[in-house]
PDB file of C-alpha atoms in Angstrom:
ATOM      1  CA  UNK A   1    -235.861 -10.858  41.355  1.00  0.00           C
ATOM      2  CA  UNK A   2    -234.630  -7.297  40.863  1.00  0.00           C
ATOM      3  CA  UNK A   3    -231.934  -5.680  43.001  1.00  0.00           C
ATOM      4  CA  UNK A   4    -233.128  -3.660  45.994  1.00  0.00           C
ATOM      5  CA  UNK A   5    -229.843  -3.331  47.844  1.00  0.00           C
ATOM      6  CA  UNK A   6    -228.152  -0.269  49.284  1.00  0.00           C
ATOM      7  CA  UNK A   7    -224.578   0.780  48.347  1.00  0.00           C
ATOM      8  CA  UNK A   8    -223.269  -0.909  51.503  1.00  0.00           C
ATOM      9  CA  UNK A   9    -224.740  -4.192  50.266  1.00  0.00           C
ATOM     10  CA  UNK A  10    -222.570  -4.013  47.143  1.00  0.00           C
ATOM     11  CA  UNK A  11    -219.475  -3.235  49.236  1.00  0.00           C
ATOM     12  CA  UNK A  12    -220.280  -6.137  51.570  1.00  0.00           C
ATOM     13  CA  UNK A  13    -220.796  -8.401  48.561  1.00  0.00           C
ATOM     14  CA  UNK A  14    -217.388  -7.595  47.151  1.00  0.00           C
ATOM     15  CA  UNK A  15    -215.713  -8.085  50.558  1.00  0.00           C
ATOM     16  CA  UNK A  16    -217.324 -11.529  50.743  1.00  0.00           C
ATOM     17  CA  UNK A  17    -216.091 -12.309  47.224  1.00  0.00           C
ATOM     18  CA  UNK A  18    -212.599 -11.220  48.296  1.00  0.00           C
ATOM     19  CA  UNK A  19    -212.735 -13.684  51.206  1.00  0.00           C
ATOM     20  CA  UNK A  20    -213.862 -16.424  48.840  1.00  0.00           C
ATOM     21  CA  UNK A  21    -210.964 -15.539  46.562  1.00  0.00           C
ATOM     22  CA  UNK A  22    -208.712 -16.392  49.508  1.00  0.00           C
ATOM     23  CA  UNK A  23    -210.243 -19.870  49.890  1.00  0.00           C
ATOM     24  CA  UNK A  24    -208.367 -21.199  46.861  1.00  0.00           C
ATOM     25  CA  UNK A  25    -205.074 -20.188  48.455  1.00  0.00           C
ATOM     26  CA  UNK A  26    -206.147 -21.842  51.713  1.00  0.00           C
ATOM     27  CA  UNK A  27    -206.958 -25.008  49.772  1.00  0.00           C
ATOM     28  CA  UNK A  28    -203.390 -25.070  48.509  1.00  0.00           C
ATOM     29  CA  UNK A  29    -201.933 -24.332  51.953  1.00  0.00           C
ATOM     30  CA  UNK A  30    -203.928 -27.077  53.712  1.00  0.00           C
ATOM     31  CA  UNK A  31    -202.316 -30.475  53.163  1.00  0.00           C
ATOM     32  CA  UNK A  32    -205.499 -32.559  53.160  1.00  0.00           C
ATOM     33  CA  UNK A  33    -207.451 -34.224  50.320  1.00  0.00           C
ATOM     34  CA  UNK A  34    -210.414 -32.134  49.183  1.00  0.00           C
ATOM     35  CA  UNK A  35    -213.149 -34.213  50.869  1.00  0.00           C
ATOM     36  CA  UNK A  36    -211.458 -34.241  54.294  1.00  0.00           C
ATOM     37  CA  UNK A  37    -210.741 -30.524  53.935  1.00  0.00           C
ATOM     38  CA  UNK A  38    -214.394 -29.684  53.268  1.00  0.00           C
ATOM     39  CA  UNK A  39    -215.532 -32.089  55.995  1.00  0.00           C
ATOM     40  CA  UNK A  40    -213.522 -30.228  58.652  1.00  0.00           C
ATOM     41  CA  UNK A  41    -214.478 -26.832  57.208  1.00  0.00           C
ATOM     42  CA  UNK A  42    -218.192 -27.605  57.468  1.00  0.00           C
ATOM     43  CA  UNK A  43    -217.914 -29.422  60.810  1.00  0.00           C
ATOM     44  CA  UNK A  44    -216.242 -26.487  62.567  1.00  0.00           C
ATOM     45  CA  UNK A  45    -218.519 -23.928  60.921  1.00  0.00           C
ATOM     46  CA  UNK A  46    -221.725 -25.818  61.783  1.00  0.00           C
ATOM     47  CA  UNK A  47    -220.614 -26.277  65.405  1.00  0.00           C
ATOM     48  CA  UNK A  48    -219.912 -22.540  65.696  1.00  0.00           C
ATOM     49  CA  UNK A  49    -223.297 -21.583  64.257  1.00  0.00           C
ATOM     50  CA  UNK A  50    -225.069 -24.223  66.346  1.00  0.00           C
ATOM     51  CA  UNK A  51    -223.623 -22.706  69.545  1.00  0.00           C
ATOM     52  CA  UNK A  52    -224.633 -19.211  68.427  1.00  0.00           C
ATOM     53  CA  UNK A  53    -228.188 -20.070  67.357  1.00  0.00           C
ATOM     54  CA  UNK A  54    -229.114 -22.841  69.812  1.00  0.00           C
ATOM     55  CA  UNK A  55    -232.926 -22.955  70.044  1.00  0.00           C
ATOM     56  CA  UNK A  56    -233.485 -20.729  67.001  1.00  0.00           C
ATOM     57  CA  UNK A  57    -232.890 -23.603  64.592  1.00  0.00           C
ATOM     58  CA  UNK A  58    -236.435 -24.983  64.596  1.00  0.00           C
ATOM     59  CA  UNK A  59    -238.035 -24.880  61.117  1.00  0.00           C
ATOM     60  CA  UNK A  60    -240.725 -26.971  59.354  1.00  0.00           C
ATOM     61  CA  UNK A  61    -239.498 -30.510  58.680  1.00  0.00           C
ATOM     62  CA  UNK A  62    -239.929 -30.284  54.898  1.00  0.00           C
ATOM     63  CA  UNK A  63    -237.857 -27.102  54.715  1.00  0.00           C
ATOM     64  CA  UNK A  64    -235.183 -28.575  56.984  1.00  0.00           C
ATOM     65  CA  UNK A  65    -234.855 -31.608  54.697  1.00  0.00           C
ATOM     66  CA  UNK A  66    -234.658 -29.341  51.646  1.00  0.00           C
ATOM     67  CA  UNK A  67    -231.896 -27.263  53.239  1.00  0.00           C
ATOM     68  CA  UNK A  68    -229.965 -30.380  54.287  1.00  0.00           C
ATOM     69  CA  UNK A  69    -230.204 -31.636  50.688  1.00  0.00           C
ATOM     70  CA  UNK A  70    -229.034 -28.285  49.340  1.00  0.00           C
ATOM     71  CA  UNK A  71    -226.098 -28.590  51.718  1.00  0.00           C
ATOM     72  CA  UNK A  72    -225.122 -31.735  49.817  1.00  0.00           C
ATOM     73  CA  UNK A  73    -224.898 -29.667  46.622  1.00  0.00           C
ATOM     74  CA  UNK A  74    -222.774 -27.104  48.476  1.00  0.00           C
ATOM     75  CA  UNK A  75    -220.520 -29.861  49.758  1.00  0.00           C
ATOM     76  CA  UNK A  76    -220.140 -31.175  46.215  1.00  0.00           C
ATOM     77  CA  UNK A  77    -219.270 -27.676  44.999  1.00  0.00           C
ATOM     78  CA  UNK A  78    -216.571 -27.189  47.625  1.00  0.00           C
ATOM     79  CA  UNK A  79    -215.113 -30.672  47.120  1.00  0.00           C
ATOM     80  CA  UNK A  80    -214.846 -30.066  43.366  1.00  0.00           C
ATOM     81  CA  UNK A  81    -213.436 -26.581  43.958  1.00  0.00           C
ATOM     82  CA  UNK A  82    -210.606 -27.757  46.194  1.00  0.00           C
ATOM     83  CA  UNK A  83    -210.024 -30.812  44.006  1.00  0.00           C
ATOM     84  CA  UNK A  84    -209.471 -28.461  41.047  1.00  0.00           C
ATOM     85  CA  UNK A  85    -206.955 -26.496  43.138  1.00  0.00           C
ATOM     86  CA  UNK A  86    -205.008 -29.656  43.903  1.00  0.00           C
ATOM     87  CA  UNK A  87    -205.238 -31.151  40.388  1.00  0.00           C
ATOM     88  CA  UNK A  88    -204.231 -27.888  38.674  1.00  0.00           C
ATOM     89  CA  UNK A  89    -203.535 -24.729  40.675  1.00  0.00           C
ATOM     90  CA  UNK A  90    -205.344 -21.833  42.328  1.00  0.00           C
ATOM     91  CA  UNK A  91    -205.422 -19.650  39.225  1.00  0.00           C
ATOM     92  CA  UNK A  92    -206.897 -22.296  36.901  1.00  0.00           C
ATOM     93  CA  UNK A  93    -209.513 -23.223  39.510  1.00  0.00           C
ATOM     94  CA  UNK A  94    -210.525 -19.592  39.952  1.00  0.00           C
ATOM     95  CA  UNK A  95    -210.924 -19.057  36.223  1.00  0.00           C
ATOM     96  CA  UNK A  96    -213.190 -22.100  35.912  1.00  0.00           C
ATOM     97  CA  UNK A  97    -215.266 -20.756  38.801  1.00  0.00           C
ATOM     98  CA  UNK A  98    -215.833 -17.550  36.816  1.00  0.00           C
ATOM     99  CA  UNK A  99    -218.283 -19.391  34.546  1.00  0.00           C
ATOM    100  CA  UNK A 100    -220.896 -19.367  37.329  1.00  0.00           C
ATOM    101  CA  UNK A 101    -222.630 -16.293  35.845  1.00  0.00           C
ATOM    102  CA  UNK A 102    -223.317 -18.093  32.568  1.00  0.00           C
ATOM    103  CA  UNK A 103    -224.718 -21.174  34.311  1.00  0.00           C
ATOM    104  CA  UNK A 104    -226.884 -18.963  36.514  1.00  0.00           C
ATOM    105  CA  UNK A 105    -228.272 -17.089  33.491  1.00  0.00           C
ATOM    106  CA  UNK A 106    -229.107 -20.391  31.775  1.00  0.00           C
ATOM    107  CA  UNK A 107    -230.397 -22.379  34.765  1.00  0.00           C
ATOM    108  CA  UNK A 108    -232.430 -19.775  36.674  1.00  0.00           C
ATOM    109  CA  UNK A 109    -235.229 -19.538  34.053  1.00  0.00           C
ATOM    110  CA  UNK A 110    -235.468 -23.355  34.175  1.00  0.00           C
ATOM    111  CA  UNK A 111    -235.613 -23.522  37.975  1.00  0.00           C
ATOM    112  CA  UNK A 112    -237.633 -20.416  38.890  1.00  0.00           C
ATOM    113  CA  UNK A 113    -241.245 -20.086  37.777  1.00  0.00           C
ATOM    114  CA  UNK A 114    -241.865 -16.841  35.926  1.00  0.00           C
ATOM    115  CA  UNK A 115    -238.153 -16.065  35.541  1.00  0.00           C
ATOM    116  CA  UNK A 116    -237.328 -15.269  31.920  1.00  0.00           C
ATOM    117  CA  UNK A 117    -233.937 -15.391  30.290  1.00  0.00           C
ATOM    118  CA  UNK A 118    -232.704 -11.792  30.213  1.00  0.00           C
ATOM    119  CA  UNK A 119    -230.682 -10.798  27.203  1.00  0.00           C
ATOM    120  CA  UNK A 120    -228.289  -8.668  29.278  1.00  0.00           C
ATOM    121  CA  UNK A 121    -227.560 -11.533  31.686  1.00  0.00           C
ATOM    122  CA  UNK A 122    -226.902 -13.967  28.851  1.00  0.00           C
ATOM    123  CA  UNK A 123    -224.692 -11.502  26.959  1.00  0.00           C
ATOM    124  CA  UNK A 124    -222.590 -10.767  30.029  1.00  0.00           C
ATOM    125  CA  UNK A 125    -222.343 -14.471  30.829  1.00  0.00           C
ATOM    126  CA  UNK A 126    -221.102 -15.237  27.308  1.00  0.00           C
ATOM    127  CA  UNK A 127    -218.600 -12.369  27.489  1.00  0.00           C
ATOM    128  CA  UNK A 128    -217.205 -13.872  30.686  1.00  0.00           C
ATOM    129  CA  UNK A 129    -216.758 -17.174  28.868  1.00  0.00           C
ATOM    130  CA  UNK A 130    -214.829 -15.264  26.187  1.00  0.00           C
ATOM    131  CA  UNK A 131    -212.562 -13.779  28.838  1.00  0.00           C
ATOM    132  CA  UNK A 132    -212.067 -17.249  30.307  1.00  0.00           C
ATOM    133  CA  UNK A 133    -211.126 -18.558  26.843  1.00  0.00           C
ATOM    134  CA  UNK A 134    -208.465 -15.862  26.517  1.00  0.00           C
ATOM    135  CA  UNK A 135    -207.022 -16.883  29.866  1.00  0.00           C
ATOM    136  CA  UNK A 136    -207.092 -20.588  29.182  1.00  0.00           C
ATOM    137  CA  UNK A 137    -205.826 -20.681  25.603  1.00  0.00           C
ATOM    138  CA  UNK A 138    -202.247 -21.243  26.713  1.00  0.00           C
ATOM    139  CA  UNK A 139    -203.033 -23.394  29.778  1.00  0.00           C
ATOM    140  CA  UNK A 140    -204.350 -26.588  28.135  1.00  0.00           C
ATOM    141  CA  UNK A 141    -202.140 -28.762  30.334  1.00  0.00           C
ATOM    142  CA  UNK A 142    -204.614 -28.015  33.114  1.00  0.00           C
ATOM    143  CA  UNK A 143    -207.677 -29.194  31.161  1.00  0.00           C
ATOM    144  CA  UNK A 144    -208.785 -31.724  33.797  1.00  0.00           C
ATOM    145  CA  UNK A 145    -208.531 -29.219  36.626  1.00  0.00           C
ATOM    146  CA  UNK A 146    -210.375 -26.644  34.525  1.00  0.00           C
ATOM    147  CA  UNK A 147    -213.206 -29.108  33.774  1.00  0.00           C
ATOM    148  CA  UNK A 148    -213.530 -29.912  37.496  1.00  0.00           C
ATOM    149  CA  UNK A 149    -213.679 -26.191  38.291  1.00  0.00           C
ATOM    150  CA  UNK A 150    -216.470 -25.703  35.739  1.00  0.00           C
ATOM    151  CA  UNK A 151    -218.431 -28.556  37.339  1.00  0.00           C
ATOM    152  CA  UNK A 152    -217.963 -26.780  40.682  1.00  0.00           C
ATOM    153  CA  UNK A 153    -219.340 -23.580  39.123  1.00  0.00           C
ATOM    154  CA  UNK A 154    -222.453 -25.412  37.859  1.00  0.00           C
ATOM    155  CA  UNK A 155    -223.083 -26.786  41.358  1.00  0.00           C
ATOM    156  CA  UNK A 156    -222.632 -23.280  42.801  1.00  0.00           C
ATOM    157  CA  UNK A 157    -225.176 -21.846  40.349  1.00  0.00           C
ATOM    158  CA  UNK A 158    -227.708 -24.515  41.360  1.00  0.00           C
ATOM    159  CA  UNK A 159    -227.474 -23.965  45.112  1.00  0.00           C
ATOM    160  CA  UNK A 160    -227.416 -20.172  44.709  1.00  0.00           C
ATOM    161  CA  UNK A 161    -230.724 -20.291  42.843  1.00  0.00           C
ATOM    162  CA  UNK A 162    -232.246 -22.631  45.440  1.00  0.00           C
ATOM    163  CA  UNK A 163    -231.073 -20.356  48.256  1.00  0.00           C
ATOM    164  CA  UNK A 164    -233.045 -17.537  46.681  1.00  0.00           C
ATOM    165  CA  UNK A 165    -236.198 -19.441  47.746  1.00  0.00           C
ATOM    166  CA  UNK A 166    -235.004 -20.174  51.285  1.00  0.00           C
ATOM    167  CA  UNK A 167    -233.900 -16.569  51.900  1.00  0.00           C
ATOM    168  CA  UNK A 168    -237.510 -15.364  51.611  1.00  0.00           C
ATOM    169  CA  UNK A 169    -238.756 -17.379  54.593  1.00  0.00           C
ATOM    170  CA  UNK A 170    -235.824 -18.310  56.853  1.00  0.00           C
ATOM    171  CA  UNK A 171    -233.143 -16.292  58.731  1.00  0.00           C
ATOM    172  CA  UNK A 172    -229.838 -16.430  56.876  1.00  0.00           C
ATOM    173  CA  UNK A 173    -227.815 -17.961  59.718  1.00  0.00           C
ATOM    174  CA  UNK A 174    -230.392 -20.720  60.169  1.00  0.00           C
ATOM    175  CA  UNK A 175    -230.162 -21.520  56.445  1.00  0.00           C
ATOM    176  CA  UNK A 176    -226.387 -21.550  56.755  1.00  0.00           C
ATOM    177  CA  UNK A 177    -226.415 -23.998  59.685  1.00  0.00           C
ATOM    178  CA  UNK A 178    -228.691 -26.498  57.952  1.00  0.00           C
ATOM    179  CA  UNK A 179    -226.741 -26.305  54.707  1.00  0.00           C
ATOM    180  CA  UNK A 180    -223.316 -26.562  56.321  1.00  0.00           C
ATOM    181  CA  UNK A 181    -224.493 -29.535  58.372  1.00  0.00           C
ATOM    182  CA  UNK A 182    -225.829 -31.135  55.191  1.00  0.00           C
ATOM    183  CA  UNK A 183    -222.508 -30.479  53.464  1.00  0.00           C
ATOM    184  CA  UNK A 184    -220.653 -32.041  56.400  1.00  0.00           C
ATOM    185  CA  UNK A 185    -222.838 -35.179  56.223  1.00  0.00           C
ATOM    186  CA  UNK A 186    -222.312 -35.354  52.449  1.00  0.00           C
ATOM    187  CA  UNK A 187    -218.530 -35.253  52.924  1.00  0.00           C
ATOM    188  CA  UNK A 188    -218.697 -37.866  55.687  1.00  0.00           C
ATOM    189  CA  UNK A 189    -220.495 -40.211  53.271  1.00  0.00           C
ATOM    190  CA  UNK A 190    -217.853 -39.488  50.615  1.00  0.00           C
ATOM    191  CA  UNK A 191    -214.838 -40.260  52.827  1.00  0.00           C
ATOM    192  CA  UNK A 192    -214.460 -43.794  51.368  1.00  0.00           C
ATOM    193  CA  UNK A 193    -214.137 -42.187  47.910  1.00  0.00           C
ATOM    194  CA  UNK A 194    -211.329 -40.027  49.230  1.00  0.00           C
ATOM    195  CA  UNK A 195    -209.588 -42.993  50.842  1.00  0.00           C
ATOM    196  CA  UNK A 196    -209.546 -45.016  47.616  1.00  0.00           C
ATOM    197  CA  UNK A 197    -209.161 -42.430  44.840  1.00  0.00           C
ATOM    198  CA  UNK A 198    -208.174 -38.971  46.087  1.00  0.00           C
ATOM    199  CA  UNK A 199    -205.593 -39.502  48.814  1.00  0.00           C
ATOM    200  CA  UNK A 200    -202.651 -40.602  46.617  1.00  0.00           C
ATOM    201  CA  UNK A 201    -202.312 -43.864  48.538  1.00  0.00           C
ATOM    202  CA  UNK A 202    -202.469 -42.312  52.017  1.00  0.00           C
ATOM    203  CA  UNK A 203    -205.913 -43.681  52.857  1.00  0.00           C
ATOM    204  CA  UNK A 204    -208.124 -41.517  55.031  1.00  0.00           C
ATOM    205  CA  UNK A 205    -206.293 -38.414  56.244  1.00  0.00           C
ATOM    206  CA  UNK A 206    -208.221 -37.272  59.315  1.00  0.00           C
ATOM    207  CA  UNK A 207    -205.274 -35.956  61.345  1.00  0.00           C
ATOM    208  CA  UNK A 208    -204.452 -32.416  60.187  1.00  0.00           C
ATOM    209  CA  UNK A 209    -201.164 -30.902  61.268  1.00  0.00           C
ATOM    210  CA  UNK A 210    -201.073 -27.933  63.639  1.00  0.00           C
ATOM    211  CA  UNK A 211    -200.570 -25.578  60.673  1.00  0.00           C
ATOM    212  CA  UNK A 212    -203.436 -27.223  58.812  1.00  0.00           C
ATOM    213  CA  UNK A 213    -205.701 -26.601  61.809  1.00  0.00           C
ATOM    214  CA  UNK A 214    -204.707 -22.924  61.795  1.00  0.00           C
ATOM    215  CA  UNK A 215    -205.740 -22.511  58.152  1.00  0.00           C
ATOM    216  CA  UNK A 216    -208.867 -24.663  58.582  1.00  0.00           C
ATOM    217  CA  UNK A 217    -210.079 -22.425  61.423  1.00  0.00           C
ATOM    218  CA  UNK A 218    -209.666 -19.334  59.231  1.00  0.00           C
ATOM    219  CA  UNK A 219    -211.443 -21.116  56.380  1.00  0.00           C
ATOM    220  CA  UNK A 220    -214.305 -22.262  58.625  1.00  0.00           C
ATOM    221  CA  UNK A 221    -214.904 -19.172  60.727  1.00  0.00           C
ATOM    222  CA  UNK A 222    -214.085 -16.220  58.463  1.00  0.00           C
ATOM    223  CA  UNK A 223    -214.596 -17.581  54.953  1.00  0.00           C
ATOM    224  CA  UNK A 224    -217.580 -19.778  55.864  1.00  0.00           C
ATOM    225  CA  UNK A 225    -219.500 -18.765  59.024  1.00  0.00           C
ATOM    226  CA  UNK A 226    -219.223 -15.050  58.273  1.00  0.00           C
ATOM    227  CA  UNK A 227    -218.941 -14.938  54.485  1.00  0.00           C
ATOM    228  CA  UNK A 228    -221.487 -17.623  53.618  1.00  0.00           C
ATOM    229  CA  UNK A 229    -224.161 -16.477  56.086  1.00  0.00           C
ATOM    230  CA  UNK A 230    -223.811 -12.854  54.910  1.00  0.00           C
ATOM    231  CA  UNK A 231    -224.054 -14.036  51.300  1.00  0.00           C
ATOM    232  CA  UNK A 232    -227.372 -15.740  52.114  1.00  0.00           C
ATOM    233  CA  UNK A 233    -228.535 -12.527  53.795  1.00  0.00           C
ATOM    234  CA  UNK A 234    -227.746 -10.510  50.656  1.00  0.00           C
ATOM    235  CA  UNK A 235    -230.033 -12.805  48.635  1.00  0.00           C
ATOM    236  CA  UNK A 236    -232.926 -10.967  50.304  1.00  0.00           C
ATOM    237  CA  UNK A 237    -231.904  -7.707  48.603  1.00  0.00           C
ATOM    238  CA  UNK A 238    -229.792  -8.579  45.555  1.00  0.00           C
ATOM    239  CA  UNK A 239    -230.631 -10.870  42.648  1.00  0.00           C
ATOM    240  CA  UNK A 240    -228.966 -14.268  42.337  1.00  0.00           C
ATOM    241  CA  UNK A 241    -227.401 -13.209  39.034  1.00  0.00           C
ATOM    242  CA  UNK A 242    -225.938  -9.987  40.487  1.00  0.00           C
ATOM    243  CA  UNK A 243    -224.374 -11.919  43.363  1.00  0.00           C
ATOM    244  CA  UNK A 244    -223.038 -14.674  41.141  1.00  0.00           C
ATOM    245  CA  UNK A 245    -221.773 -12.182  38.579  1.00  0.00           C
ATOM    246  CA  UNK A 246    -219.858 -10.346  41.294  1.00  0.00           C
ATOM    247  CA  UNK A 247    -218.370 -13.748  42.104  1.00  0.00           C
ATOM    248  CA  UNK A 248    -216.504 -13.430  38.814  1.00  0.00           C
ATOM    249  CA  UNK A 249    -214.136 -11.170  40.747  1.00  0.00           C
ATOM    250  CA  UNK A 250    -213.249 -14.195  42.872  1.00  0.00           C
ATOM    251  CA  UNK A 251    -210.698 -15.426  40.310  1.00  0.00           C
ATOM    252  CA  UNK A 252    -209.196 -11.948  40.107  1.00  0.00           C
ATOM    253  CA  UNK A 253    -208.711 -11.803  43.872  1.00  0.00           C
ATOM    254  CA  UNK A 254    -207.620 -15.444  43.965  1.00  0.00           C
ATOM    255  CA  UNK A 255    -205.056 -14.977  41.211  1.00  0.00           C
ATOM    256  CA  UNK A 256    -203.626 -11.878  42.891  1.00  0.00           C
ATOM    257  CA  UNK A 257    -203.425 -13.620  46.274  1.00  0.00           C
ATOM    258  CA  UNK A 258    -202.056 -16.779  44.668  1.00  0.00           C
ATOM    259  CA  UNK A 259    -199.357 -14.720  43.004  1.00  0.00           C
ATOM    260  CA  UNK A 260    -198.415 -12.927  46.218  1.00  0.00           C
ATOM    261  CA  UNK A 261    -198.573 -15.918  48.582  1.00  0.00           C
ATOM    262  CA  UNK A 262    -197.833 -18.922  46.344  1.00  0.00           C
ATOM    263  CA  UNK A 263    -195.873 -17.381  43.476  1.00  0.00           C
ATOM    264  CA  UNK A 264    -198.427 -18.454  40.847  1.00  0.00           C
ATOM    265  CA  UNK A 265    -197.548 -15.374  38.787  1.00  0.00           C
ATOM    266  CA  UNK A 266    -194.419 -17.199  37.618  1.00  0.00           C
ATOM    267  CA  UNK A 267    -196.609 -19.533  35.554  1.00  0.00           C
ATOM    268  CA  UNK A 268    -198.998 -16.974  34.063  1.00  0.00           C
ATOM    269  CA  UNK A 269    -198.779 -15.503  30.582  1.00  0.00           C
ATOM    270  CA  UNK A 270    -200.050 -12.206  29.162  1.00  0.00           C
ATOM    271  CA  UNK A 271    -203.389 -13.781  28.177  1.00  0.00           C
ATOM    272  CA  UNK A 272    -204.074 -14.538  31.807  1.00  0.00           C
ATOM    273  CA  UNK A 273    -203.807 -10.890  32.820  1.00  0.00           C
ATOM    274  CA  UNK A 274    -205.815  -9.654  29.818  1.00  0.00           C
ATOM    275  CA  UNK A 275    -208.627 -12.089  30.607  1.00  0.00           C
ATOM    276  CA  UNK A 276    -208.771 -11.249  34.313  1.00  0.00           C
ATOM    277  CA  UNK A 277    -208.833  -7.524  33.490  1.00  0.00           C
ATOM    278  CA  UNK A 278    -211.778  -8.151  31.149  1.00  0.00           C
ATOM    279  CA  UNK A 279    -213.607 -10.083  33.864  1.00  0.00           C
ATOM    280  CA  UNK A 280    -213.112  -7.228  36.328  1.00  0.00           C
ATOM    281  CA  UNK A 281    -214.363  -4.707  33.749  1.00  0.00           C
ATOM    282  CA  UNK A 282    -217.443  -6.816  32.961  1.00  0.00           C
ATOM    283  CA  UNK A 283    -218.302  -7.181  36.656  1.00  0.00           C
ATOM    284  CA  UNK A 284    -218.022  -3.441  37.284  1.00  0.00           C
ATOM    285  CA  UNK A 285    -220.091  -2.668  34.172  1.00  0.00           C
ATOM    286  CA  UNK A 286    -222.825  -5.138  35.095  1.00  0.00           C
ATOM    287  CA  UNK A 287    -222.981  -3.868  38.686  1.00  0.00           C
ATOM    288  CA  UNK A 288    -223.284  -0.280  37.451  1.00  0.00           C
ATOM    289  CA  UNK A 289    -226.035  -1.162  34.973  1.00  0.00           C
ATOM    290  CA  UNK A 290    -227.947  -3.114  37.631  1.00  0.00           C
ATOM    291  CA  UNK A 291    -227.773  -0.200  40.072  1.00  0.00           C
ATOM    292  CA  UNK A 292    -228.903   2.331  37.441  1.00  0.00           C
ATOM    293  CA  UNK A 293    -231.823   0.058  36.547  1.00  0.00           C
ATOM    294  CA  UNK A 294    -232.788  -0.234  40.220  1.00  0.00           C
ATOM    295  CA  UNK A 295    -232.643   3.545  40.703  1.00  0.00           C
ATOM    296  CA  UNK A 296    -234.731   4.106  37.567  1.00  0.00           C
ATOM    297  CA  UNK A 297    -237.387   1.630  38.727  1.00  0.00           C
ATOM    298  CA  UNK A 298    -237.352   3.138  42.239  1.00  0.00           C
TER     299      UNK A 298
END
């Protein structure tokens, strides 16, 4: 799929990525294990969308099942994402998430019939990995958190590619409701895992504090209902790779916000800033090249 978006689509995309950059900070601020956190995020978001859409949710049964199943992949992505935040920190998690462009470039030709591996996509994906390596070379104490974040990025690449199919036939908010509901069910099934292995001996933690509820509502309504549904809408006009490559700015925004709100900057070396600057430059370059290509074709 080539890009057919207008300039406002690119601005909207980067605003969505900025909101997603804030989710890592919210994951640190919310004092819940990752599975319970995602469970409440998806539960509130799916209820909100269900009230808004009501009778507009009817779709063919096979497609509904496929979207529910894709929601499980999304739930897995978010659980791994927030787990990486809690095992390491916001900055390390965000850097691992930046590898999504490489996984998209490699997986899309395998998952989409007729999609060939583009040299430009692969080159930019590899360059992002190089920038990540620069960032991570002095942060090996966070290796486990980094590995979890990379697994989250692979899951994100998979569901982004699948959503490219759904976006052609189904309204974006309907897709979002089915997938968020599927993610909520996935997390509900995983609650025993959280109780035994992820809660640090607390068992199930299903009673958020008042402050936790405040942050969960922001996470569910702004960073999920709005941001995720608009992201699905953009899949109608922008390629999966363009969207996922722009997501490489998520660690930049997340690191900046983590530094301002959580003081993460105290633990970051020069390599971290060099790598994030390279990621930002690569994203801007790729976006510019994609737009010029679209204008030339048009």
